[in-house]
Amino acid sequence: MPRKPSEFIVHMLFDGGHHEEVRFSSIQDFQKWYSNELMPKASSEDFIKVPLPEINPGEYMVMRPSRLIAIRVEPQFSSSVERF
């Protein structure tokens, strides 16, 4: 039986080498943000909001989509073994 990820970490690499991580609770949440916010403005110099639900609900990071070079989506699996 396949395991289900508990969250997804989205790694974003910007020109100039800056790196940010954003966590989404489901792949559908990421896909919704990606298709509704990022893709329509992919070459834009205008700021778009990136949700940061894990840090503080209601807070956002802003980014310029035209400065984004790469995205990597990494599934995270919770474990029954507690980490210290």
Short mmCIF file of N, CA, C and O in Angstrom, two decimals:
data_model
loop_
_atom_site.label_atom_id
_atom_site.label_comp_id
_atom_site.label_asym_id
_atom_site.label_seq_id
_atom_site.Cartn_x
_atom_site.Cartn_y
_atom_site.Cartn_z
N MET A 1 0.84 -1.17 0.00
CA MET A 1 0.00 0.00 0.00
C MET A 1 0.89 1.25 0.00
O MET A 1 1.76 1.39 0.86
N PRO A 2 0.70 2.14 -0.96
CA PRO A 2 1.56 3.32 -1.03
C PRO A 2 1.29 4.29 0.11
O PRO A 2 0.16 4.45 0.57
N ARG A 3 2.36 4.92 0.56
CA ARG A 3 2.23 5.91 1.62
C ARG A 3 1.74 7.22 1.02
O ARG A 3 2.01 7.53 -0.13
N LYS A 4 1.07 8.01 1.83
CA LYS A 4 0.59 9.32 1.40
C LYS A 4 1.44 10.39 2.09
O LYS A 4 1.62 10.36 3.30
N PRO A 5 1.97 11.35 1.31
CA PRO A 5 2.78 12.41 1.92
C PRO A 5 1.95 13.24 2.90
O PRO A 5 0.77 13.50 2.67
N SER A 6 2.58 13.67 3.98
CA SER A 6 1.89 14.51 4.95
C SER A 6 1.93 15.98 4.54
O SER A 6 1.10 16.77 4.99
N GLU A 7 2.90 16.35 3.72
CA GLU A 7 3.00 17.71 3.18
C GLU A 7 3.96 17.71 2.00
O GLU A 7 4.65 16.72 1.75
N PHE A 8 4.00 18.83 1.29
CA PHE A 8 4.89 18.98 0.16
C PHE A 8 5.72 20.25 0.36
O PHE A 8 5.18 21.31 0.66
N ILE A 9 7.03 20.12 0.21
CA ILE A 9 7.92 21.27 0.30
C ILE A 9 8.24 21.70 -1.13
O ILE A 9 8.70 20.89 -1.94
N VAL A 10 8.00 22.96 -1.42
CA VAL A 10 8.29 23.52 -2.72
C VAL A 10 9.55 24.36 -2.59
O VAL A 10 9.56 25.35 -1.86
N HIS A 11 10.61 23.94 -3.27
CA HIS A 11 11.88 24.66 -3.27
C HIS A 11 11.88 25.57 -4.49
O HIS A 11 11.66 25.12 -5.61
N MET A 12 12.11 26.86 -4.26
CA MET A 12 12.13 27.83 -5.36
C MET A 12 13.52 28.45 -5.44
O MET A 12 14.05 28.94 -4.43
N LEU A 13 14.11 28.42 -6.63
CA LEU A 13 15.42 29.02 -6.87
C LEU A 13 15.23 30.26 -7.73
O LEU A 13 14.60 30.19 -8.79
N PHE A 14 15.76 31.37 -7.27
CA PHE A 14 15.64 32.64 -7.97
C PHE A 14 16.97 33.03 -8.60
O PHE A 14 18.03 32.55 -8.16
N ASP A 15 16.89 33.89 -9.62
CA ASP A 15 18.15 34.36 -10.21
C ASP A 15 18.94 35.09 -9.13
O ASP A 15 18.40 35.70 -8.24
N GLY A 16 20.23 34.99 -9.19
CA GLY A 16 21.06 35.53 -8.14
C GLY A 16 21.39 34.50 -7.07
O GLY A 16 22.14 34.76 -6.15
N GLY A 17 20.77 33.29 -7.16
CA GLY A 17 21.09 32.21 -6.25
C GLY A 17 20.25 32.12 -4.98
O GLY A 17 20.47 31.25 -4.15
N HIS A 18 19.30 33.03 -4.80
CA HIS A 18 18.47 33.00 -3.59
C HIS A 18 17.54 31.79 -3.64
O HIS A 18 16.99 31.45 -4.69
N HIS A 19 17.34 31.14 -2.50
CA HIS A 19 16.51 29.92 -2.40
C HIS A 19 15.47 30.11 -1.30
O HIS A 19 15.80 30.59 -0.22
N GLU A 20 14.24 29.72 -1.58
CA GLU A 20 13.17 29.75 -0.58
C GLU A 20 12.44 28.43 -0.58
O GLU A 20 12.35 27.76 -1.61
N GLU A 21 11.90 28.07 0.58
CA GLU A 21 11.07 26.87 0.73
C GLU A 21 9.69 27.29 1.20
O GLU A 21 9.57 28.12 2.10
N VAL A 22 8.68 26.70 0.60
CA VAL A 22 7.30 26.94 1.00
C VAL A 22 6.64 25.57 1.15
O VAL A 22 6.86 24.67 0.34
N ARG A 23 5.85 25.40 2.19
CA ARG A 23 5.20 24.11 2.45
C ARG A 23 3.71 24.20 2.12
O ARG A 23 3.05 25.17 2.47
N PHE A 24 3.23 23.16 1.45
CA PHE A 24 1.81 23.04 1.14
C PHE A 24 1.31 21.74 1.75
O PHE A 24 2.02 20.73 1.76
N SER A 25 0.08 21.75 2.24
CA SER A 25 -0.46 20.57 2.91
C SER A 25 -0.86 19.48 1.92
O SER A 25 -0.92 18.31 2.28
N SER A 26 -1.12 19.84 0.66
CA SER A 26 -1.47 18.83 -0.35
C SER A 26 -0.94 19.27 -1.70
O SER A 26 -0.69 20.46 -1.93
N ILE A 27 -0.80 18.32 -2.59
CA ILE A 27 -0.33 18.64 -3.94
C ILE A 27 -1.39 19.46 -4.67
O ILE A 27 -1.07 20.31 -5.50
N GLN A 28 -2.67 19.27 -4.32
CA GLN A 28 -3.74 20.05 -4.93
C GLN A 28 -3.64 21.52 -4.55
O GLN A 28 -3.89 22.40 -5.38
N ASP A 29 -3.26 21.81 -3.30
CA ASP A 29 -3.07 23.20 -2.88
C ASP A 29 -1.95 23.85 -3.69
O ASP A 29 -2.06 25.00 -4.12
N PHE A 30 -0.85 23.11 -3.88
CA PHE A 30 0.25 23.64 -4.68
C PHE A 30 -0.19 23.86 -6.12
O PHE A 30 0.09 24.91 -6.71
N GLN A 31 -0.86 22.88 -6.70
CA GLN A 31 -1.30 23.00 -8.09
C GLN A 31 -2.26 24.17 -8.28
O GLN A 31 -2.19 24.87 -9.30
N LYS A 32 -3.11 24.40 -7.32
CA LYS A 32 -4.05 25.52 -7.39
C LYS A 32 -3.29 26.85 -7.39
O LYS A 32 -3.55 27.73 -8.21
N TRP A 33 -2.33 27.01 -6.46
CA TRP A 33 -1.52 28.23 -6.42
C TRP A 33 -0.71 28.39 -7.70
O TRP A 33 -0.67 29.46 -8.30
N TYR A 34 -0.10 27.30 -8.15
CA TYR A 34 0.73 27.33 -9.35
C TYR A 34 -0.07 27.74 -10.58
O TYR A 34 0.35 28.63 -11.33
N SER A 35 -1.23 27.14 -10.78
CA SER A 35 -2.02 27.42 -11.98
C SER A 35 -2.78 28.74 -11.91
O SER A 35 -2.98 29.39 -12.94
N ASN A 36 -3.18 29.17 -10.71
CA ASN A 36 -3.96 30.41 -10.59
C ASN A 36 -3.10 31.65 -10.37
O ASN A 36 -3.49 32.74 -10.79
N GLU A 37 -1.97 31.53 -9.70
CA GLU A 37 -1.14 32.70 -9.37
C GLU A 37 0.13 32.79 -10.21
O GLU A 37 0.43 33.85 -10.75
N LEU A 38 0.87 31.71 -10.28
CA LEU A 38 2.20 31.77 -10.89
C LEU A 38 2.18 31.72 -12.41
O LEU A 38 2.76 32.59 -13.07
N MET A 39 1.53 30.75 -12.99
CA MET A 39 1.58 30.57 -14.45
C MET A 39 0.99 31.74 -15.24
O MET A 39 1.59 32.13 -16.24
N PRO A 40 -0.14 32.31 -14.85
CA PRO A 40 -0.66 33.42 -15.65
C PRO A 40 0.27 34.64 -15.69
O PRO A 40 0.18 35.45 -16.59
N LYS A 41 1.15 34.76 -14.72
CA LYS A 41 2.04 35.92 -14.64
C LYS A 41 3.51 35.50 -14.70
O LYS A 41 4.38 36.18 -14.15
N ALA A 42 3.81 34.42 -15.39
CA ALA A 42 5.16 33.84 -15.39
C ALA A 42 6.25 34.81 -15.83
O ALA A 42 7.36 34.76 -15.33
N SER A 43 5.97 35.70 -16.75
CA SER A 43 7.00 36.62 -17.23
C SER A 43 6.82 38.03 -16.66
O SER A 43 7.49 38.97 -17.08
N SER A 44 5.96 38.18 -15.68
CA SER A 44 5.64 39.49 -15.12
C SER A 44 6.68 39.97 -14.11
O SER A 44 7.29 39.18 -13.40
N GLU A 45 6.85 41.27 -14.06
CA GLU A 45 7.71 41.91 -13.06
C GLU A 45 6.90 42.32 -11.83
O GLU A 45 7.45 42.82 -10.85
N ASP A 46 5.57 42.15 -11.87
CA ASP A 46 4.71 42.48 -10.74
C ASP A 46 4.85 41.42 -9.66
O ASP A 46 5.11 40.26 -9.94
N PHE A 47 4.65 41.84 -8.43
CA PHE A 47 4.70 40.90 -7.32
C PHE A 47 3.46 40.03 -7.29
O PHE A 47 2.36 40.47 -7.60
N ILE A 48 3.65 38.75 -6.91
CA ILE A 48 2.52 37.86 -6.61
C ILE A 48 2.72 37.34 -5.20
O ILE A 48 3.83 37.32 -4.67
N LYS A 49 1.63 36.90 -4.58
CA LYS A 49 1.68 36.38 -3.21
C LYS A 49 1.96 34.88 -3.22
O LYS A 49 1.45 34.14 -4.04
N VAL A 50 2.78 34.47 -2.27
CA VAL A 50 3.06 33.05 -2.04
C VAL A 50 2.57 32.74 -0.63
O VAL A 50 3.03 33.36 0.33
N PRO A 51 1.62 31.82 -0.48
CA PRO A 51 1.09 31.54 0.86
C PRO A 51 2.13 30.87 1.76
O PRO A 51 2.92 30.06 1.33
N LEU A 52 2.11 31.23 3.03
CA LEU A 52 2.99 30.65 4.04
C LEU A 52 2.14 30.12 5.20
O LEU A 52 2.24 30.59 6.32
N PRO A 53 1.32 29.12 4.97
CA PRO A 53 0.39 28.67 6.01
C PRO A 53 1.05 28.06 7.24
O PRO A 53 0.51 28.14 8.32
N GLU A 54 2.22 27.45 7.09
CA GLU A 54 2.87 26.81 8.23
C GLU A 54 3.47 27.82 9.19
O GLU A 54 3.56 27.58 10.38
N ILE A 55 3.94 28.94 8.68
CA ILE A 55 4.57 29.94 9.54
C ILE A 55 3.52 30.70 10.33
O ILE A 55 3.56 30.76 11.54
N ASN A 56 2.59 31.31 9.63
CA ASN A 56 1.51 32.04 10.28
C ASN A 56 0.38 32.19 9.27
O ASN A 56 0.54 32.89 8.28
N PRO A 57 -0.74 31.53 9.50
CA PRO A 57 -1.84 31.63 8.55
C PRO A 57 -2.21 33.09 8.28
O PRO A 57 -2.28 33.91 9.19
N GLY A 58 -2.40 33.41 7.02
CA GLY A 58 -2.75 34.76 6.65
C GLY A 58 -1.55 35.60 6.22
O GLY A 58 -1.71 36.67 5.65
N GLU A 59 -0.32 35.12 6.48
CA GLU A 59 0.87 35.84 6.04
C GLU A 59 1.27 35.34 4.65
O GLU A 59 1.01 34.20 4.29
N TYR A 60 1.93 36.22 3.90
CA TYR A 60 2.36 35.87 2.56
C TYR A 60 3.77 36.36 2.30
O TYR A 60 4.21 37.35 2.86
N MET A 61 4.46 35.65 1.44
CA MET A 61 5.72 36.11 0.89
C MET A 61 5.37 36.65 -0.49
O MET A 61 4.45 36.15 -1.13
N VAL A 62 6.05 37.67 -0.95
CA VAL A 62 5.83 38.15 -2.31
C VAL A 62 7.07 37.87 -3.14
O VAL A 62 8.18 37.84 -2.63
N MET A 63 6.84 37.63 -4.43
CA MET A 63 7.94 37.33 -5.35
C MET A 63 7.60 37.86 -6.73
O MET A 63 6.44 38.09 -7.04
N ARG A 64 8.63 38.07 -7.53
CA ARG A 64 8.44 38.43 -8.92
C ARG A 64 8.58 37.14 -9.74
O ARG A 64 9.66 36.52 -9.76
N PRO A 65 7.51 36.71 -10.42
CA PRO A 65 7.56 35.45 -11.17
C PRO A 65 8.66 35.40 -12.22
O PRO A 65 9.22 34.34 -12.48
N SER A 66 9.00 36.53 -12.80
CA SER A 66 10.02 36.55 -13.85
C SER A 66 11.42 36.23 -13.29
O SER A 66 12.32 35.89 -14.05
N ARG A 67 11.60 36.31 -11.99
CA ARG A 67 12.90 36.05 -11.36
C ARG A 67 13.06 34.60 -10.92
O ARG A 67 14.12 34.20 -10.44
N LEU A 68 12.01 33.80 -11.05
CA LEU A 68 12.03 32.40 -10.64
C LEU A 68 12.70 31.56 -11.73
O LEU A 68 12.30 31.61 -12.89
N ILE A 69 13.72 30.81 -11.35
CA ILE A 69 14.46 30.00 -12.31
C ILE A 69 14.00 28.54 -12.28
O ILE A 69 13.84 27.92 -13.31
N ALA A 70 13.79 28.00 -11.08
CA ALA A 70 13.46 26.58 -10.96
C ALA A 70 12.55 26.34 -9.76
O ALA A 70 12.61 27.06 -8.77
N ILE A 71 11.74 25.28 -9.87
CA ILE A 71 10.89 24.82 -8.78
C ILE A 71 11.09 23.32 -8.63
O ILE A 71 11.13 22.59 -9.63
N ARG A 72 11.22 22.88 -7.39
CA ARG A 72 11.27 21.44 -7.11
C ARG A 72 10.25 21.14 -6.03
O ARG A 72 10.22 21.81 -4.99
N VAL A 73 9.40 20.16 -6.27
CA VAL A 73 8.37 19.78 -5.30
C VAL A 73 8.81 18.47 -4.65
O VAL A 73 9.04 17.47 -5.33
N GLU A 74 8.92 18.50 -3.32
CA GLU A 74 9.41 17.34 -2.58
C GLU A 74 8.35 16.86 -1.59
O GLU A 74 7.96 17.60 -0.68
N PRO A 75 7.86 15.64 -1.76
CA PRO A 75 6.90 15.11 -0.79
C PRO A 75 7.59 14.78 0.52
O PRO A 75 8.72 14.29 0.53
N GLN A 76 6.93 15.07 1.64
CA GLN A 76 7.44 14.76 2.97
C GLN A 76 6.49 13.78 3.63
O GLN A 76 5.28 13.98 3.62
N PHE A 77 7.05 12.73 4.19
CA PHE A 77 6.26 11.70 4.83
C PHE A 77 6.48 11.77 6.34
O PHE A 77 7.63 11.78 6.79
N SER A 78 5.39 11.81 7.09
CA SER A 78 5.54 11.75 8.54
C SER A 78 5.84 10.32 8.93
O SER A 78 5.45 9.38 8.25
N SER A 79 6.53 10.17 10.03
CA SER A 79 6.96 8.86 10.46
C SER A 79 6.37 8.54 11.82
O SER A 79 6.02 9.42 12.59
N SER A 80 6.29 7.28 12.13
CA SER A 80 5.83 6.89 13.46
C SER A 80 6.95 7.04 14.48
O SER A 80 6.73 6.96 15.66
N VAL A 81 8.18 7.25 14.01
CA VAL A 81 9.33 7.44 14.88
C VAL A 81 9.48 8.93 15.11
O VAL A 81 9.56 9.72 14.18
N GLU A 82 9.52 9.33 16.36
CA GLU A 82 9.64 10.75 16.71
C GLU A 82 11.06 11.22 16.50
O GLU A 82 12.01 10.55 16.87
N ARG A 83 11.21 12.42 15.90
CA ARG A 83 12.53 12.98 15.67
C ARG A 83 12.91 13.90 16.83
O ARG A 83 12.09 14.59 17.37
N PHE A 84 14.21 13.89 17.19
CA PHE A 84 14.70 14.75 18.26
C PHE A 84 15.74 15.68 17.72
O PHE A 84 16.45 15.46 16.86
#
